[in-house]
């Protein structure tokens, strides 16, 4: 029997932790706590690195047992092989389905967080431009052909 179940168990644990981390990240965006956001991003990167290592380990095991092609291992090849196996691989099938569901959830949460971050960045940029007295609507061409905002004489710093 191929020792692949422990890899999926670890992957599931990491995905659960990543999902919780993404929830925390969303809350941190709401609180606008930059230190917390940076710390969460570092933790997220660590978890993603661990997932990559586990995926490489899984591929090595599958190649070692001739489950997938050595030169071009694919997920579909593994899934096809798994369907043909007897009930002794039911645990792996279940773990794989759970990991796929968790991964889909994490992707959705990550996309939501990316949209929130984008909105916050746009808002902050707009507020910064207001403080400087710039307007995104009033722009002039430079000697090089690019555009830059016109400075207003009524900046908050001069008021």
GROMACS .gro file of N, CA and C in nm:
model
  477
    1UNK      N    1   0.083  -0.119   0.000
    1UNK     CA    2   0.000   0.000   0.000
    1UNK      C    3   0.088   0.126   0.000
    2UNK      N    4   0.047   0.226  -0.073
    2UNK     CA    5   0.123   0.349  -0.087
    2UNK      C    6   0.102   0.438   0.036
    3UNK      N    7   0.209   0.484   0.098
    3UNK     CA    8   0.197   0.567   0.219
    3UNK      C    9   0.164   0.713   0.188
    4UNK      N   10   0.046   0.735   0.135
    4UNK     CA   11   0.009   0.871   0.094
    4UNK      C   12  -0.093   0.936   0.188
    5UNK      N   13  -0.163   0.856   0.267
    5UNK     CA   14  -0.263   0.910   0.360
    5UNK      C   15  -0.204   1.011   0.458
    6UNK      N   16  -0.085   0.985   0.517
    6UNK     CA   17  -0.029   1.084   0.610
    6UNK      C   18  -0.004   1.221   0.545
    7UNK      N   19   0.030   1.220   0.417
    7UNK     CA   20   0.053   1.346   0.346
    7UNK      C   21  -0.079   1.424   0.335
    8UNK      N   22  -0.187   1.353   0.302
    8UNK     CA   23  -0.317   1.419   0.292
    8UNK      C   24  -0.366   1.465   0.428
    9UNK      N   25  -0.335   1.392   0.534
    9UNK     CA   26  -0.374   1.432   0.669
    9UNK      C   27  -0.305   1.563   0.707
   10UNK      N   28  -0.174   1.573   0.677
   10UNK     CA   29  -0.101   1.697   0.705
   10UNK      C   30  -0.155   1.811   0.619
   11UNK      N   31  -0.184   1.782   0.493
   11UNK     CA   32  -0.238   1.885   0.403
   11UNK      C   33  -0.371   1.937   0.456
   12UNK      N   34  -0.455   1.847   0.503
   12UNK     CA   35  -0.585   1.887   0.558
   12UNK      C   36  -0.565   1.979   0.678
   13UNK      N   37  -0.473   1.943   0.766
   13UNK     CA   38  -0.445   2.027   0.883
   13UNK      C   39  -0.397   2.166   0.845
   14UNK      N   40  -0.309   2.172   0.747
   14UNK     CA   41  -0.258   2.301   0.701
   14UNK      C   42  -0.369   2.383   0.638
   15UNK      N   43  -0.456   2.319   0.560
   15UNK     CA   44  -0.566   2.392   0.496
   15UNK      C   45  -0.666   2.445   0.599
   16UNK      N   46  -0.690   2.369   0.704
   16UNK     CA   47  -0.778   2.416   0.812
   16UNK      C   48  -0.716   2.539   0.879
   17UNK      N   49  -0.586   2.531   0.906
   17UNK     CA   50  -0.516   2.643   0.968
   17UNK      C   51  -0.515   2.765   0.875
   18UNK      N   52  -0.496   2.741   0.746
   18UNK     CA   53  -0.496   2.850   0.648
   18UNK      C   54  -0.633   2.917   0.640
   19UNK      N   55  -0.738   2.838   0.647
   19UNK     CA   56  -0.873   2.892   0.643
   19UNK      C   57  -0.898   2.984   0.763
   20UNK      N   58  -0.854   2.941   0.881
   20UNK     CA   59  -0.869   3.023   1.001
   20UNK      C   60  -0.787   3.151   0.990
   21UNK      N   61  -0.669   3.138   0.932
   21UNK     CA   62  -0.581   3.252   0.914
   21UNK      C   63  -0.643   3.355   0.818
   22UNK      N   64  -0.708   3.306   0.714
   22UNK     CA   65  -0.774   3.395   0.619
   22UNK      C   66  -0.891   3.470   0.685
   23UNK      N   67  -0.961   3.401   0.777
   23UNK     CA   68  -1.067   3.468   0.854
   23UNK      C   69  -1.008   3.579   0.941
   24UNK      N   70  -0.895   3.549   1.006
   24UNK     CA   71  -0.828   3.648   1.089
   24UNK      C   72  -0.780   3.767   1.004
   25UNK      N   73  -0.731   3.736   0.884
   25UNK     CA   74  -0.684   3.841   0.794
   25UNK      C   75  -0.798   3.936   0.757
   26UNK      N   76  -0.914   3.880   0.731
   26UNK     CA   77  -1.030   3.963   0.697
   26UNK      C   78  -1.067   4.054   0.814
   27UNK      N   79  -1.063   4.000   0.934
   27UNK     CA   80  -1.091   4.082   1.053
   27UNK      C   81  -0.987   4.192   1.070
   28UNK      N   82  -0.861   4.158   1.043
   28UNK     CA   83  -0.753   4.257   1.055
   28UNK      C   84  -0.771   4.370   0.955
   29UNK      N   85  -0.822   4.339   0.837
   29UNK     CA   86  -0.851   4.445   0.739
   29UNK      C   87  -0.960   4.537   0.793
   30UNK      N   88  -1.059   4.480   0.858
   30UNK     CA   89  -1.166   4.560   0.917
   30UNK      C   90  -1.115   4.650   1.028
   31UNK      N   91  -1.021   4.600   1.105
   31UNK     CA   92  -0.963   4.678   1.215
   31UNK      C   93  -0.855   4.774   1.165
   32UNK      N   94  -0.808   4.753   1.043
   32UNK     CA   95  -0.700   4.831   0.982
   32UNK      C   96  -0.575   4.830   1.068
   33UNK      N   97  -0.541   4.711   1.117
   33UNK     CA   98  -0.423   4.692   1.200
   33UNK      C   99  -0.309   4.642   1.112
   34UNK      N  100  -0.222   4.733   1.068
   34UNK     CA  101  -0.118   4.697   0.971
   34UNK      C  102  -0.017   4.596   1.026
   35UNK      N  103   0.018   4.608   1.154
   35UNK     CA  104   0.113   4.513   1.213
   35UNK      C  105   0.056   4.372   1.212
   36UNK      N  106  -0.070   4.360   1.246
   36UNK     CA  107  -0.136   4.230   1.248
   36UNK      C  108  -0.148   4.175   1.105
   37UNK      N  109  -0.179   4.262   1.009
   37UNK     CA  110  -0.191   4.220   0.869
   37UNK      C  111  -0.059   4.164   0.818
   38UNK      N  112   0.051   4.233   0.850
   38UNK     CA  113   0.184   4.188   0.807
   38UNK      C  114   0.219   4.054   0.872
   39UNK      N  115   0.191   4.039   0.999
   39UNK     CA  116   0.220   3.913   1.070
   39UNK      C  117   0.138   3.798   1.010
   40UNK      N  118   0.012   3.826   0.979
   40UNK     CA  119  -0.073   3.722   0.919
   40UNK      C  120  -0.025   3.685   0.780
   41UNK      N  121   0.022   3.782   0.704
   41UNK     CA  122   0.075   3.754   0.570
   41UNK      C  123   0.198   3.664   0.578
   42UNK      N  124   0.282   3.687   0.677
   42UNK     CA  125   0.400   3.602   0.695
   42UNK      C  126   0.360   3.459   0.732
   43UNK      N  127   0.263   3.447   0.822
   43UNK     CA  128   0.213   3.314   0.860
   43UNK      C  129   0.152   3.243   0.740
   44UNK      N  130   0.078   3.319   0.661
   44UNK     CA  131   0.014   3.263   0.541
   44UNK      C  132   0.120   3.211   0.445
   45UNK      N  133   0.227   3.287   0.426
   45UNK     CA  134   0.335   3.244   0.336
   45UNK      C  135   0.401   3.116   0.387
   46UNK      N  136   0.421   3.108   0.518
   46UNK     CA  137   0.481   2.987   0.578
   46UNK      C  138   0.393   2.865   0.551
   47UNK      N  139   0.262   2.880   0.570
   47UNK     CA  140   0.170   2.769   0.545
   47UNK      C  141   0.170   2.728   0.398
   48UNK      N  142   0.175   2.826   0.309
   48UNK     CA  143   0.177   2.795   0.166
   48UNK      C  144   0.306   2.724   0.127
   49UNK      N  145   0.417   2.763   0.189
   49UNK     CA  146   0.544   2.694   0.164
   49UNK      C  147   0.536   2.548   0.211
   50UNK      N  148   0.474   2.526   0.325
   50UNK     CA  149   0.456   2.390   0.376
   50UNK      C  150   0.370   2.307   0.281
   51UNK      N  151   0.263   2.370   0.229
   51UNK     CA  152   0.176   2.300   0.134
   51UNK      C  153   0.253   2.261   0.008
   52UNK      N  154   0.338   2.350  -0.041
   52UNK     CA  155   0.419   2.320  -0.159
   52UNK      C  156   0.513   2.203  -0.133
   53UNK      N  157   0.575   2.203  -0.016
   53UNK     CA  158   0.664   2.093   0.020
   53UNK      C  159   0.589   1.959   0.027
   54UNK      N  160   0.470   1.962   0.087
   54UNK     CA  161   0.389   1.839   0.094
   54UNK      C  162   0.347   1.792  -0.044
   55UNK      N  163   0.314   1.885  -0.131
   55UNK     CA  164   0.275   1.848  -0.268
   55UNK      C  165   0.391   1.784  -0.341
   56UNK      N  166   0.511   1.840  -0.325
   56UNK     CA  167   0.630   1.781  -0.387
   56UNK      C  168   0.657   1.642  -0.331
   57UNK      N  169   0.639   1.626  -0.201
   57UNK     CA  170   0.658   1.496  -0.138
   57UNK      C  171   0.557   1.394  -0.191
   58UNK      N  172   0.432   1.439  -0.206
   58UNK     CA  173   0.327   1.351  -0.259
   58UNK      C  174   0.360   1.306  -0.401
   59UNK      N  175   0.406   1.399  -0.482
   59UNK     CA  176   0.442   1.365  -0.620
   59UNK      C  177   0.557   1.266  -0.623
   60UNK      N  178   0.657   1.286  -0.537
   60UNK     CA  179   0.772   1.194  -0.531
   60UNK      C  180   0.727   1.052  -0.493
   61UNK      N  181   0.634   1.044  -0.397
   61UNK     CA  182   0.583   0.912  -0.356
   61UNK      C  183   0.507   0.847  -0.472
   62UNK      N  184   0.424   0.923  -0.539
   62UNK     CA  185   0.346   0.869  -0.650
   62UNK      C  186   0.435   0.827  -0.767
   63UNK      N  187   0.541   0.901  -0.791
   63UNK     CA  188   0.636   0.864  -0.897
   63UNK      C  189   0.712   0.738  -0.855
   64UNK      N  190   0.751   0.732  -0.730
   64UNK     CA  191   0.826   0.617  -0.679
   64UNK      C  192   0.747   0.487  -0.696
   65UNK      N  193   0.616   0.493  -0.675
   65UNK     CA  194   0.533   0.374  -0.688
   65UNK      C  195   0.470   0.360  -0.828
   66UNK      N  196   0.522   0.435  -0.923
   66UNK     CA  197   0.476   0.431  -1.063
   66UNK      C  198   0.326   0.455  -1.079
   67UNK      N  199   0.272   0.544  -0.999
   67UNK     CA  200   0.131   0.581  -1.010
   67UNK      C  201   0.113   0.687  -1.118
   68UNK      N  202   0.208   0.780  -1.123
   68UNK     CA  203   0.203   0.887  -1.223
   68UNK      C  204   0.331   0.885  -1.307
   69UNK      N  205   0.324   0.950  -1.421
   69UNK     CA  206   0.437   0.959  -1.512
   69UNK      C  207   0.551   1.037  -1.448
   70UNK      N  208   0.672   0.985  -1.462
   70UNK     CA  209   0.789   1.049  -1.401
   70UNK      C  210   0.818   1.187  -1.460
   71UNK      N  211   0.801   1.201  -1.588
   71UNK     CA  212   0.836   1.327  -1.655
   71UNK      C  213   0.727   1.432  -1.644
   72UNK      N  214   0.602   1.389  -1.644
   72UNK     CA  215   0.492   1.483  -1.641
   72UNK      C  216   0.378   1.431  -1.552
   73UNK      N  217   0.399   1.435  -1.419
   73UNK     CA  218   0.293   1.387  -1.329
   73UNK      C  219   0.175   1.485  -1.327
   74UNK      N  220   0.055   1.430  -1.340
   74UNK     CA  221  -0.064   1.516  -1.337
   74UNK      C  222  -0.161   1.469  -1.229
   75UNK      N  223  -0.244   1.562  -1.186
   75UNK     CA  224  -0.346   1.533  -1.084
   75UNK      C  225  -0.450   1.437  -1.140
   76UNK      N  226  -0.486   1.455  -1.266
   76UNK     CA  227  -0.587   1.370  -1.330
   76UNK      C  228  -0.539   1.224  -1.336
   77UNK      N  229  -0.412   1.206  -1.361
   77UNK     CA  230  -0.354   1.073  -1.366
   77UNK      C  231  -0.368   1.004  -1.230
   78UNK      N  232  -0.340   1.079  -1.124
   78UNK     CA  233  -0.353   1.025  -0.988
   78UNK      C  234  -0.499   0.993  -0.956
   79UNK      N  235  -0.590   1.084  -0.993
   79UNK     CA  236  -0.733   1.062  -0.965
   79UNK      C  237  -0.785   0.939  -1.040
   80UNK      N  238  -0.742   0.921  -1.163
   80UNK     CA  239  -0.783   0.803  -1.241
   80UNK      C  240  -0.733   0.675  -1.175
   81UNK      N  241  -0.609   0.678  -1.130
   81UNK     CA  242  -0.552   0.561  -1.063
   81UNK      C  243  -0.629   0.533  -0.934
   82UNK      N  244  -0.662   0.638  -0.859
   82UNK     CA  245  -0.730   0.623  -0.731
   82UNK      C  246  -0.869   0.562  -0.749
   83UNK      N  247  -0.939   0.598  -0.857
   83UNK     CA  248  -1.072   0.542  -0.884
   83UNK      C  249  -1.066   0.391  -0.906
   84UNK      N  250  -0.957   0.343  -0.960
   84UNK     CA  251  -0.943   0.201  -0.991
   84UNK      C  252  -0.905   0.116  -0.870
   85UNK      N  253  -0.868   0.180  -0.760
   85UNK     CA  254  -0.822   0.106  -0.642
   85UNK      C  255  -0.941   0.052  -0.562
   86UNK      N  256  -0.912  -0.052  -0.482
   86UNK     CA  257  -1.018  -0.114  -0.401
   86UNK      C  258  -1.050  -0.029  -0.278
   87UNK      N  259  -1.130  -0.083  -0.189
   87UNK     CA  260  -1.178  -0.009  -0.072
   87UNK      C  261  -1.067   0.025   0.028
   88UNK      N  262  -0.950  -0.033   0.012
   88UNK     CA  263  -0.840  -0.001   0.103
   88UNK      C  264  -0.794   0.144   0.088
   89UNK      N  265  -0.831   0.208  -0.022
   89UNK     CA  266  -0.793   0.347  -0.048
   89UNK      C  267  -0.907   0.445  -0.020
   90UNK      N  268  -1.012   0.398   0.046
   90UNK     CA  269  -1.126   0.484   0.077
   90UNK      C  270  -1.087   0.603   0.165
   91UNK      N  271  -0.996   0.578   0.260
   91UNK     CA  272  -0.952   0.686   0.348
   91UNK      C  273  -0.884   0.797   0.266
   92UNK      N  274  -0.800   0.757   0.170
   92UNK     CA  275  -0.731   0.854   0.085
   92UNK      C  276  -0.832   0.930  -0.001
   93UNK      N  277  -0.932   0.861  -0.053
   93UNK     CA  278  -1.036   0.927  -0.134
   93UNK      C  279  -1.108   1.034  -0.051
   94UNK      N  280  -1.146   0.996   0.071
   94UNK     CA  281  -1.217   1.088   0.159
   94UNK      C  282  -1.129   1.208   0.195
   95UNK      N  283  -1.004   1.182   0.230
   95UNK     CA  284  -0.912   1.290   0.264
   95UNK      C  285  -0.891   1.384   0.145
   96UNK      N  286  -0.883   1.326   0.028
   96UNK     CA  287  -0.862   1.407  -0.092
   96UNK      C  288  -0.983   1.498  -0.117
   97UNK      N  289  -1.104   1.444  -0.101
   97UNK     CA  290  -1.226   1.524  -0.119
   97UNK      C  291  -1.231   1.637  -0.016
   98UNK      N  292  -1.195   1.605   0.108
   98UNK     CA  293  -1.196   1.706   0.214
   98UNK      C  294  -1.094   1.816   0.184
   99UNK      N  295  -0.976   1.777   0.137
   99UNK     CA  296  -0.872   1.874   0.103
   99UNK      C  297  -0.916   1.962  -0.014
  100UNK      N  298  -0.980   1.903  -0.113
  100UNK     CA  299  -1.027   1.982  -0.227
  100UNK      C  300  -1.133   2.083  -0.184
  101UNK      N  301  -1.224   2.042  -0.094
  101UNK     CA  302  -1.327   2.133  -0.044
  101UNK      C  303  -1.265   2.246   0.038
  102UNK      N  304  -1.168   2.212   0.123
  102UNK     CA  305  -1.100   2.314   0.203
  102UNK      C  306  -1.021   2.410   0.113
  103UNK      N  307  -0.957   2.356   0.010
  103UNK     CA  308  -0.881   2.440  -0.082
  103UNK      C  309  -0.972   2.537  -0.155
  104UNK      N  310  -1.087   2.489  -0.198
  104UNK     CA  311  -1.184   2.576  -0.266
  104UNK      C  312  -1.229   2.688  -0.172
  105UNK      N  313  -1.256   2.653  -0.048
  105UNK     CA  314  -1.297   2.752   0.052
  105UNK      C  315  -1.187   2.855   0.075
  106UNK      N  316  -1.063   2.808   0.086
  106UNK     CA  317  -0.950   2.899   0.107
  106UNK      C  318  -0.932   2.994  -0.012
  107UNK      N  319  -0.950   2.942  -0.133
  107UNK     CA  320  -0.938   3.027  -0.252
  107UNK      C  321  -1.045   3.135  -0.251
  108UNK      N  322  -1.167   3.098  -0.214
  108UNK     CA  323  -1.276   3.195  -0.208
  108UNK      C  324  -1.247   3.303  -0.104
  109UNK      N  325  -1.204   3.260   0.015
  109UNK     CA  326  -1.170   3.356   0.121
  109UNK      C  327  -1.055   3.447   0.080
  110UNK      N  328  -0.955   3.389   0.013
  110UNK     CA  329  -0.840   3.468  -0.029
  110UNK      C  330  -0.881   3.572  -0.134
  111UNK      N  331  -0.967   3.533  -0.227
  111UNK     CA  332  -1.015   3.627  -0.328
  111UNK      C  333  -1.097   3.740  -0.264
  112UNK      N  334  -1.179   3.705  -0.166
  112UNK     CA  335  -1.257   3.805  -0.093
  112UNK      C  336  -1.163   3.903  -0.023
  113UNK      N  337  -1.060   3.850   0.044
  113UNK     CA  338  -0.964   3.936   0.113
  113UNK      C  339  -0.889   4.025   0.014
  114UNK      N  340  -0.859   3.972  -0.103
  114UNK     CA  341  -0.790   4.053  -0.205
  114UNK      C  342  -0.878   4.169  -0.251
  115UNK      N  343  -1.008   4.145  -0.265
  115UNK     CA  344  -1.100   4.252  -0.303
  115UNK      C  345  -1.109   4.358  -0.193
  116UNK      N  346  -1.113   4.313  -0.070
  116UNK     CA  347  -1.118   4.407   0.044
  116UNK      C  348  -0.991   4.492   0.046
  117UNK      N  349  -0.877   4.427   0.029
  117UNK     CA  350  -0.749   4.498   0.028
  117UNK      C  351  -0.743   4.599  -0.085
  118UNK      N  352  -0.790   4.561  -0.202
  118UNK     CA  353  -0.791   4.651  -0.317
  118UNK      C  354  -0.878   4.774  -0.288
  119UNK      N  355  -0.993   4.752  -0.229
  119UNK     CA  356  -1.083   4.863  -0.194
  119UNK      C  357  -1.017   4.956  -0.092
  120UNK      N  358  -0.952   4.898   0.008
  120UNK     CA  359  -0.884   4.978   0.109
  120UNK      C  360  -0.770   5.059   0.048
  121UNK      N  361  -0.696   4.998  -0.044
  121UNK     CA  362  -0.586   5.069  -0.109
  121UNK      C  363  -0.637   5.186  -0.192
  122UNK      N  364  -0.745   5.165  -0.266
  122UNK     CA  365  -0.803   5.273  -0.347
  122UNK      C  366  -0.851   5.386  -0.258
  123UNK      N  367  -0.917   5.351  -0.149
  123UNK     CA  368  -0.967   5.453  -0.057
  123UNK      C  369  -0.852   5.532   0.004
  124UNK      N  370  -0.749   5.462   0.048
  124UNK     CA  371  -0.635   5.530   0.109
  124UNK      C  372  -0.563   5.619   0.008
  125UNK      N  373  -0.552   5.573  -0.115
  125UNK     CA  374  -0.489   5.654  -0.220
  125UNK      C  375  -0.570   5.782  -0.243
  126UNK      N  376  -0.701   5.766  -0.249
  126UNK     CA  377  -0.788   5.882  -0.271
  126UNK      C  378  -0.775   5.981  -0.154
  127UNK      N  379  -0.775   5.932  -0.032
  127UNK     CA  380  -0.762   6.019   0.085
  127UNK      C  381  -0.626   6.090   0.085
  128UNK      N  382  -0.523   6.018   0.047
  128UNK     CA  383  -0.388   6.076   0.040
  128UNK      C  384  -0.384   6.187  -0.063
  129UNK      N  385  -0.446   6.163  -0.179
  129UNK     CA  386  -0.451   6.266  -0.284
  129UNK      C  387  -0.530   6.388  -0.237
  130UNK      N  388  -0.637   6.366  -0.162
  130UNK     CA  389  -0.713   6.479  -0.108
  130UNK      C  390  -0.629   6.561  -0.012
  131UNK      N  391  -0.552   6.492   0.073
  131UNK     CA  392  -0.466   6.563   0.167
  131UNK      C  393  -0.358   6.644   0.095
  132UNK      N  394  -0.312   6.593  -0.018
  132UNK     CA  395  -0.210   6.664  -0.096
  132UNK      C  396  -0.270   6.773  -0.185
  133UNK      N  397  -0.400   6.770  -0.199
  133UNK     CA  398  -0.466   6.868  -0.284
  133UNK      C  399  -0.471   6.827  -0.428
  134UNK      N  400  -0.454   6.699  -0.454
  134UNK     CA  401  -0.458   6.647  -0.591
  134UNK      C  402  -0.597   6.594  -0.621
  135UNK      N  403  -0.631   6.599  -0.747
  135UNK     CA  404  -0.755   6.540  -0.792
  135UNK      C  405  -0.723   6.448  -0.908
  136UNK      N  406  -0.781   6.330  -0.907
  136UNK     CA  407  -0.755   6.236  -1.017
  136UNK      C  408  -0.818   6.283  -1.146
  137UNK      N  409  -0.913   6.379  -1.136
  137UNK     CA  410  -0.979   6.429  -1.256
  137UNK      C  411  -0.897   6.538  -1.324
  138UNK      N  412  -0.823   6.615  -1.247
  138UNK     CA  413  -0.744   6.725  -1.302
  138UNK      C  414  -0.600   6.681  -1.323
  139UNK      N  415  -0.565   6.649  -1.447
  139UNK     CA  416  -0.430   6.607  -1.478
  139UNK      C  417  -0.378   6.686  -1.596
  140UNK      N  418  -0.246   6.702  -1.600
  140UNK     CA  419  -0.182   6.769  -1.712
  140UNK      C  420  -0.075   6.677  -1.770
  141UNK      N  421  -0.037   6.706  -1.895
  141UNK     CA  422   0.068   6.627  -1.958
  141UNK      C  423   0.204   6.686  -1.923
  142UNK      N  424   0.299   6.595  -1.901
  142UNK     CA  425   0.436   6.638  -1.876
  142UNK      C  426   0.510   6.645  -2.008
  143UNK      N  427   0.634   6.691  -2.003
  143UNK     CA  428   0.713   6.703  -2.125
  143UNK      C  429   0.741   6.566  -2.188
  144UNK      N  430   0.730   6.461  -2.111
  144UNK     CA  431   0.753   6.325  -2.163
  144UNK      C  432   0.626   6.257  -2.211
  145UNK      N  433   0.515   6.322  -2.197
  145UNK     CA  434   0.390   6.266  -2.248
  145UNK      C  435   0.307   6.192  -2.145
  146UNK      N  436   0.358   6.178  -2.024
  146UNK     CA  437   0.279   6.113  -1.920
  146UNK      C  438   0.191   6.218  -1.852
  147UNK      N  439   0.106   6.174  -1.763
  147UNK     CA  440   0.018   6.268  -1.694
  147UNK      C  441   0.052   6.273  -1.547
  148UNK      N  442   0.023   6.388  -1.487
  148UNK     CA  443   0.039   6.404  -1.342
  148UNK      C  444  -0.072   6.493  -1.293
  149UNK      N  445  -0.113   6.476  -1.166
  149UNK     CA  446  -0.222   6.559  -1.115
  149UNK      C  447  -0.177   6.704  -1.095
  150UNK      N  448  -0.272   6.794  -1.105
  150UNK     CA  449  -0.246   6.935  -1.080
  150UNK      C  450  -0.258   6.960  -0.930
  151UNK      N  451  -0.161   7.026  -0.873
  151UNK     CA  452  -0.169   7.060  -0.731
  151UNK      C  453  -0.269   7.173  -0.712
  152UNK      N  454  -0.347   7.158  -0.609
  152UNK     CA  455  -0.444   7.263  -0.576
  152UNK      C  456  -0.380   7.362  -0.481
  153UNK      N  457  -0.421   7.485  -0.488
  153UNK     CA  458  -0.369   7.586  -0.395
  153UNK      C  459  -0.440   7.574  -0.261
  154UNK      N  460  -0.546   7.497  -0.256
  154UNK     CA  461  -0.626   7.484  -0.134
  154UNK      C  462  -0.599   7.350  -0.065
  155UNK      N  463  -0.474   7.315  -0.039
  155UNK     CA  464  -0.444   7.190   0.032
  155UNK      C  465  -0.477   7.204   0.178
  156UNK      N  466  -0.499   7.095   0.246
  156UNK     CA  467  -0.530   7.099   0.388
  156UNK      C  468  -0.412   7.152   0.468
  157UNK      N  469  -0.291   7.130   0.416
  157UNK     CA  470  -0.172   7.179   0.486
  157UNK      C  471  -0.163   7.330   0.486
  158UNK      N  472  -0.225   7.395   0.387
  158UNK     CA  473  -0.219   7.540   0.379
  158UNK      C  474  -0.343   7.606   0.440
  159UNK      N  475  -0.444   7.526   0.470
  159UNK     CA  476  -0.570   7.583   0.520
  159UNK      C  477  -0.554   7.634   0.661
   0.00000   0.00000   0.00000
